[in-house]
Amino acid sequence: MQVGEFATPKAIFEDYAYFSSQSASWLEHCRQYSEDIIAKFDPKTVLEIASNDGGLLKCFQKAGVTVLGVEPATNVAEASEKIGIPVINEFFDTKVASLLPKQDLIVGNNVLAHVPNLNDFIAGMHLALAPEGIITMEFPYLQNLLKELQFDTIYHEHFSYFSLASVQTAFSRHGLKIFDVDVLPTHGGSLRIYAAHQGTQECTDRLLTLKLQEDTNNLDAFKKFADESQRYKRVFLRRLTDFKDREYLKHRGGASFNPKSVSIVAYGAPAKGNTLLNYCGVSTEFIDYCVDTTPYKQGRFLPGSHIPVYHPDMLKETKPDLVYIQPWNWSDEILQKLEFVRRWGGEFLIRTRYR
Ligand code: TMP
């Protein structure tokens, strides 16, 4: 699935705000993956495309595997070099691939959606892959996007949203065969596909079963998705309004009541949070401020809504009444971290499907 609006990769990645190591559960996901894949395929060399700040490659390096990252965002690549991960600071394409030694394992997590020239990107992987090598790629699954109403994950950094069928077609054009798949809970439901050169691996039963279950080539599902997304906006606005009004009425008439003190703040500043806030037209009249652990995001403003972003310590200082958790994909980890908010009677709002 593709949408016509996007920003140029150069504009996005020149100065990139996303550092994947901010999430402990993502680092644990990487550690587990590296252990499993080493046990299964025993790679001697691994290339990670879009290696970000190096969290995943560090796991391979510790296990004695020769690692190399390709990462277009200079500031993020520098963070990875600081922890001793070699990085080529470029967009991955056939030109870069032709200069690399052949790799036993090529990994790309949450990169496929960001690629404008998908054919050249996949052809590059074909070029850089050793004859018996394996590729694994993780990406949010279109089936879940539709089912769970994840319209907020559709934004200008993403060029494509993949089903299993569409990614198989794209890979097969370049001599690569997808032979296995894992269904993962990450980022609201992802697929991890396993690919290799044509003729080297047999398809697994679970791949064939998942393919048969797929229902993403159905126009009615998309129409329903659009209607339900509009309903989501109404319900979300109602929740915020009800909360603000309920608290307002509770305190109204109190001697020193200040309407501003009925506070809602946002926790986390993920890209998808901005899609949601801007679509719903929510700004500082509802949300006083946002906090995020990424130093790079602190002291800035959320695009469009212009909500200021601070260090999470701000929560303890201002004791908000409601904390709206924006990165719903990390909500378990975040709720644990924010247990202290309950001490002053603070409540949480997490984005759900709102049926
Ligand atoms: P993501 O959903 O695209 O991974 O973005 C998550 C954002 O939330 C990112 O800016 C880091 C931030 N974050 C926190 O501030 N605290 C946390 O505990 C976690 C897990 C993420």
Coordinates of C-alpha atoms and ligand atoms in Angstrom, one line a residue:
M1 CA 0.0 0.0 0.0
Q2 CA 1.3 3.4 -0.8
V3 CA 0.3 7.0 -0.4
G4 CA 1.2 9.9 -2.6
E5 CA 2.5 12.3 0.0
F6 CA 6.0 12.0 1.4
A7 CA 9.0 14.1 2.4
T8 CA 12.3 13.5 0.7
P9 CA 14.6 11.1 2.5
K10 CA 17.4 13.7 2.5
A11 CA 15.1 16.2 4.4
I12 CA 14.2 13.5 6.9
F13 CA 17.5 11.9 7.6
E14 CA 19.9 14.9 7.5
D15 CA 19.2 15.4 11.2
Y16 CA 17.2 12.5 12.5
A17 CA 15.4 12.5 15.9
Y18 CA 14.9 8.8 16.3
F19 CA 17.3 6.8 18.5
S20 CA 16.1 3.2 18.8
S21 CA 18.1 2.5 22.0
Q22 CA 15.7 4.7 24.0
S23 CA 13.5 1.6 24.5
A24 CA 14.6 -1.1 26.9
S25 CA 12.1 -3.6 25.4
W26 CA 13.5 -2.9 21.9
L27 CA 17.0 -3.6 23.1
E28 CA 15.8 -6.9 24.6
H29 CA 14.1 -7.7 21.3
C30 CA 17.4 -7.2 19.6
R31 CA 19.3 -9.3 22.1
Q32 CA 16.9 -12.2 21.7
Y33 CA 16.9 -12.0 17.9
S34 CA 20.7 -12.0 17.8
E35 CA 20.9 -15.1 20.0
D36 CA 18.2 -16.9 18.0
I37 CA 19.7 -16.2 14.6
I38 CA 23.2 -17.0 15.6
A39 CA 22.0 -20.4 17.0
K40 CA 20.0 -21.0 13.7
F41 CA 22.4 -19.8 11.0
D42 CA 25.7 -19.1 12.6
P43 CA 26.6 -16.1 10.5
K44 CA 30.3 -14.9 10.5
T45 CA 29.4 -11.5 9.0
V46 CA 26.4 -9.3 9.5
L47 CA 25.3 -6.2 7.7
E48 CA 22.6 -4.1 9.2
I49 CA 20.8 -1.6 6.9
A50 CA 19.6 1.4 8.8
S51 CA 21.6 0.4 11.9
N52 CA 20.5 3.5 13.8
D53 CA 22.5 4.0 17.0
G54 CA 24.0 0.5 16.9
G55 CA 22.0 -1.4 19.6
L56 CA 21.4 -4.5 17.5
L57 CA 24.9 -4.7 16.0
K58 CA 26.4 -4.4 19.5
C59 CA 24.7 -7.7 20.4
F60 CA 26.3 -9.4 17.3
Q61 CA 29.7 -7.8 18.0
K62 CA 29.7 -9.1 21.6
A63 CA 29.1 -12.6 20.2
G64 CA 32.2 -12.3 18.0
V65 CA 30.4 -11.7 14.6
T66 CA 32.0 -9.2 12.2
V67 CA 29.5 -6.3 12.0
L68 CA 28.9 -3.4 9.6
G69 CA 26.1 -0.8 9.6
V70 CA 24.8 1.4 6.9
E71 CA 22.9 4.4 8.3
P72 CA 22.0 7.6 6.4
A73 CA 21.4 9.8 9.4
T74 CA 24.7 11.3 10.4
N75 CA 23.9 12.2 14.0
V76 CA 22.6 8.7 14.7
A77 CA 25.5 7.0 12.9
E78 CA 27.9 9.0 15.1
A79 CA 26.2 7.7 18.2
S80 CA 26.8 4.2 16.9
E81 CA 30.4 4.8 16.1
K82 CA 30.9 6.1 19.7
I83 CA 30.0 2.6 20.9
G84 CA 32.5 1.0 18.5
I85 CA 30.2 -0.1 15.6
P86 CA 31.6 0.6 12.1
V87 CA 29.1 2.5 10.0
I88 CA 28.9 3.6 6.4
N89 CA 27.0 6.9 6.6
E90 CA 24.9 6.5 3.4
F91 CA 21.5 5.5 2.1
F92 CA 21.7 1.8 1.2
D93 CA 21.4 1.2 -2.6
T94 CA 23.0 -0.9 -5.3
K95 CA 26.0 1.6 -5.5
V96 CA 26.8 1.1 -1.8
A97 CA 26.1 -2.6 -2.0
S98 CA 28.5 -3.2 -4.9
L99 CA 31.4 -1.9 -2.7
L100 CA 30.7 -4.3 0.2
P101 CA 32.0 -7.8 0.9
K102 CA 29.4 -10.5 0.6
Q103 CA 27.5 -11.0 3.8
D104 CA 26.2 -14.1 5.6
L105 CA 23.4 -12.2 7.2
I106 CA 21.7 -8.9 6.1
V107 CA 19.3 -7.4 8.6
G108 CA 16.9 -4.5 8.2
N109 CA 14.4 -3.6 10.9
N110 CA 11.8 -1.0 10.3
V111 CA 13.6 0.3 7.2
L112 CA 11.6 -1.2 4.3
A113 CA 8.7 1.3 4.7
H114 CA 11.2 4.2 4.5
V115 CA 12.7 3.3 1.2
P116 CA 11.7 5.4 -1.8
N117 CA 13.4 3.2 -4.5
L118 CA 12.4 -0.2 -3.3
N119 CA 13.6 -2.0 -6.4
D120 CA 17.1 -0.6 -6.2
F121 CA 17.2 -1.3 -2.4
I122 CA 16.2 -5.0 -2.8
A123 CA 18.6 -5.4 -5.8
G124 CA 21.3 -4.0 -3.5
M125 CA 20.6 -6.7 -0.9
H126 CA 20.8 -9.4 -3.6
L127 CA 24.2 -8.0 -4.6
A128 CA 25.6 -7.9 -1.0
L129 CA 24.3 -11.4 0.0
A130 CA 26.7 -14.4 0.1
P131 CA 25.5 -17.4 -2.0
E132 CA 24.2 -19.2 1.1
G133 CA 23.4 -16.0 3.0
I134 CA 20.1 -15.1 4.8
I135 CA 18.2 -11.8 4.9
T136 CA 15.8 -10.9 7.7
M137 CA 13.6 -7.8 7.7
E138 CA 11.0 -6.6 10.2
F139 CA 8.3 -4.3 9.2
P140 CA 4.8 -3.3 10.6
Y141 CA 2.2 -5.6 9.1
L142 CA -0.4 -4.1 6.9
Q143 CA -3.0 -6.6 8.1
N144 CA -2.6 -5.2 11.6
L145 CA -2.6 -1.6 10.5
L146 CA -6.1 -2.3 9.1
K147 CA -7.3 -4.5 11.8
E148 CA -6.1 -2.4 14.7
L149 CA -6.8 1.0 13.0
Q150 CA -3.3 2.2 13.1
F151 CA -3.9 5.2 10.9
D152 CA -1.4 7.2 12.9
T153 CA 1.5 5.0 11.5
I154 CA 0.7 6.4 8.1
Y155 CA 3.0 9.4 7.8
H156 CA 5.4 11.2 5.5
E157 CA 8.5 9.1 6.4
H158 CA 6.8 6.0 5.1
F159 CA 6.6 5.2 1.4
S160 CA 5.0 1.8 1.6
Y161 CA 3.0 -0.5 3.9
F162 CA 3.5 -4.1 3.3
S163 CA 1.5 -7.3 3.3
L164 CA 3.3 -10.6 3.0
A165 CA 2.1 -10.9 -0.6
S166 CA 3.5 -7.5 -1.6
V167 CA 6.9 -8.0 0.0
Q168 CA 7.1 -11.5 -1.7
T169 CA 6.5 -9.9 -5.1
A170 CA 9.0 -7.2 -4.5
F171 CA 11.8 -9.6 -3.4
S172 CA 11.1 -12.2 -6.2
R173 CA 11.7 -9.5 -8.8
H174 CA 15.3 -9.4 -7.7
G175 CA 16.1 -13.1 -7.4
L176 CA 15.3 -13.4 -3.7
K177 CA 12.9 -15.8 -2.2
I178 CA 11.0 -15.3 1.1
F179 CA 11.0 -18.7 2.7
D180 CA 9.9 -18.1 6.3
V181 CA 8.1 -15.6 8.4
D182 CA 7.6 -14.8 12.1
V183 CA 4.6 -12.8 13.4
L184 CA 5.9 -10.4 16.1
P185 CA 4.1 -8.2 18.6
T186 CA 6.5 -5.3 18.0
H187 CA 5.2 -1.9 16.8
G188 CA 1.6 -3.0 17.0
G189 CA 2.2 -6.2 15.0
S190 CA 5.1 -6.8 12.7
L191 CA 6.3 -9.5 10.3
R192 CA 9.9 -10.7 10.2
I193 CA 10.6 -12.3 6.9
Y194 CA 13.5 -14.6 6.1
A195 CA 14.8 -14.4 2.5
A196 CA 17.6 -16.1 0.5
H197 CA 18.8 -16.4 -3.1
Q198 CA 16.2 -18.3 -5.2
G199 CA 16.7 -22.0 -5.1
T200 CA 18.6 -22.2 -1.8
Q201 CA 15.7 -22.6 0.7
E202 CA 12.2 -24.3 0.8
C203 CA 9.2 -22.3 2.0
T204 CA 7.9 -23.2 5.5
D205 CA 4.3 -24.3 6.2
R206 CA 3.8 -21.3 8.5
L207 CA 4.6 -18.9 5.6
L208 CA 2.1 -20.6 3.3
T209 CA -0.6 -20.6 6.1
L210 CA -0.1 -16.9 6.8
K211 CA -0.3 -16.1 3.1
L212 CA -3.6 -17.9 2.8
Q213 CA -5.0 -16.0 5.8
E214 CA -4.1 -12.6 4.4
D215 CA -7.0 -10.2 3.6
T216 CA -5.3 -7.0 2.5
N217 CA -6.4 -7.0 -1.1
N218 CA -9.9 -6.1 -0.3
L219 CA -11.2 -2.6 -1.0
D220 CA -14.0 -2.9 1.5
A221 CA -11.5 -3.3 4.3
F222 CA -9.9 0.0 3.3
K223 CA -13.2 1.8 3.2
K224 CA -14.1 0.6 6.6
F225 CA -10.7 1.7 7.8
A226 CA -11.3 5.2 6.6
D227 CA -14.8 5.4 8.4
E228 CA -13.4 3.9 11.6
S229 CA -10.5 6.4 11.6
Q230 CA -13.0 9.2 11.5
R231 CA -14.9 7.7 14.3
Y232 CA -11.6 7.3 16.3
K233 CA -11.1 11.1 16.1
R234 CA -14.6 11.7 17.6
V235 CA -14.0 9.3 20.4
F236 CA -10.5 10.5 21.2
L237 CA -11.7 14.1 21.3
R238 CA -14.6 13.1 23.5
R239 CA -12.3 11.3 26.0
L240 CA -10.0 14.4 26.3
T241 CA -13.0 16.8 26.6
D242 CA -14.8 14.6 29.1
F243 CA -11.7 14.3 31.3
K244 CA -10.9 18.0 31.2
D245 CA -14.5 18.9 31.9
R246 CA -15.0 16.4 34.7
E247 CA -11.9 17.7 36.5
Y248 CA -12.9 21.3 35.8
L249 CA -16.4 20.8 37.3
K250 CA -14.9 19.0 40.3
H251 CA -12.6 22.0 41.2
R252 CA -14.8 24.8 39.9
G253 CA -15.6 27.3 42.7
G254 CA -12.6 26.3 44.8
A255 CA -10.9 29.3 46.4
S256 CA -7.7 29.2 44.4
F257 CA -8.9 27.3 41.3
N258 CA -7.0 27.8 38.1
P259 CA -8.6 26.2 35.1
K260 CA -5.2 25.7 33.6
S261 CA -4.3 23.4 36.5
V262 CA -6.5 20.6 35.2
S263 CA -3.6 19.3 33.3
I264 CA -3.2 16.7 30.6
V265 CA 0.3 16.0 29.3
A266 CA 1.7 13.6 26.7
Y267 CA 4.4 11.0 27.4
G268 CA 6.6 10.2 24.4
A269 CA 7.1 12.1 21.2
P270 CA 6.9 9.4 18.5
A271 CA 6.3 10.4 14.9
K272 CA 2.9 8.6 14.9
G273 CA 1.8 10.8 17.9
N274 CA 2.0 13.8 15.6
T275 CA -0.1 12.2 13.0
L276 CA -2.8 11.5 15.6
L277 CA -2.7 14.9 17.3
N278 CA -2.7 16.9 14.1
Y279 CA -5.5 14.8 12.5
C280 CA -7.6 15.3 15.7
G281 CA -6.7 19.0 15.8
V282 CA -5.3 18.7 19.4
S283 CA -2.9 21.3 20.6
T284 CA -1.9 23.1 23.8
E285 CA -5.6 23.8 24.7
F286 CA -5.7 20.2 25.7
I287 CA -2.1 19.0 26.2
D288 CA 0.1 21.3 28.2
Y289 CA 3.4 19.7 27.3
C290 CA 5.0 16.5 26.2
V291 CA 8.0 14.6 27.7
D292 CA 10.4 12.2 26.0
T293 CA 13.6 10.5 27.2
T294 CA 15.5 11.4 23.9
P295 CA 17.7 14.4 24.7
Y296 CA 17.5 15.4 21.0
K297 CA 13.8 15.9 21.3
Q298 CA 13.8 17.9 24.5
G299 CA 13.6 21.7 24.2
R300 CA 11.8 21.4 20.9
F301 CA 8.2 21.5 19.9
L302 CA 5.9 18.9 18.4
P303 CA 5.4 19.7 14.7
G304 CA 2.0 21.2 13.9
S305 CA 0.6 21.1 17.4
H306 CA 3.5 23.2 18.8
I307 CA 3.3 21.4 22.2
P308 CA 6.7 21.8 24.0
V309 CA 8.8 18.7 24.7
Y310 CA 10.7 18.4 28.0
H311 CA 12.7 15.9 30.0
P312 CA 10.4 13.4 31.9
D313 CA 11.4 14.9 35.3
M314 CA 8.9 17.6 34.5
L315 CA 6.1 15.1 35.4
K316 CA 7.3 15.0 39.0
E317 CA 7.5 18.8 39.1
T318 CA 4.0 19.5 37.8
K319 CA 2.1 16.4 38.8
P320 CA -0.4 16.2 35.9
D321 CA -3.9 14.8 36.3
L322 CA -3.8 12.7 33.1
V323 CA -0.8 11.3 31.2
Y324 CA -1.6 10.5 27.6
I325 CA 0.9 7.8 26.4
Q326 CA 1.7 8.4 22.8
P327 CA 4.0 5.5 21.9
W328 CA 1.3 2.8 22.4
N329 CA 3.7 0.2 21.1
W330 CA 5.8 0.7 24.3
S331 CA 2.9 1.2 26.7
D332 CA 3.7 -1.8 29.0
E333 CA 7.3 -0.6 29.5
I334 CA 6.2 3.0 30.0
L335 CA 3.3 2.2 32.4
Q336 CA 5.8 0.4 34.6
K337 CA 8.1 3.4 34.5
L338 CA 5.4 5.8 35.4
E339 CA 3.9 4.0 38.4
F340 CA 4.8 7.1 40.4
V341 CA 2.1 9.1 38.6
R342 CA -0.6 7.2 40.5
R343 CA 0.8 8.5 43.8
W344 CA -0.8 11.9 43.3
G345 CA -3.9 10.3 41.7
G346 CA -2.8 10.8 38.1
E347 CA -4.5 8.7 35.5
F348 CA -3.4 7.4 32.1
L349 CA -4.9 7.5 28.7
I350 CA -3.5 5.0 26.1
R351 CA -4.4 4.9 22.5
T352 CA -6.5 1.8 21.9
R353 CA -8.6 0.7 19.0
Y354 CA -11.7 2.4 20.4
R355 CA -14.3 0.0 19.0
Ligands
TMP1 P1 8.5 4.8 18.5 O1 7.2 4.4 19.0 O2 8.5 5.3 17.1 O3 9.6 3.8 18.8 O4 8.9 6.2 19.4 C1 9.0 6.1 20.8 C2 9.3 7.5 21.3 O5 9.0 7.5 22.7 C3 10.8 7.9 21.2 O6 10.8 9.3 21.0 C4 11.4 7.5 22.6 C5 10.2 7.7 23.5 N1 10.2 6.9 24.7 C6 10.3 7.5 25.9 O7 10.4 8.7 26.0 N2 10.4 6.7 27.0 C7 10.3 5.4 27.0 O8 10.3 4.7 28.0 C8 10.1 4.7 25.7 C9 10.0 3.3 25.5 C10 10.1 5.5 24.5

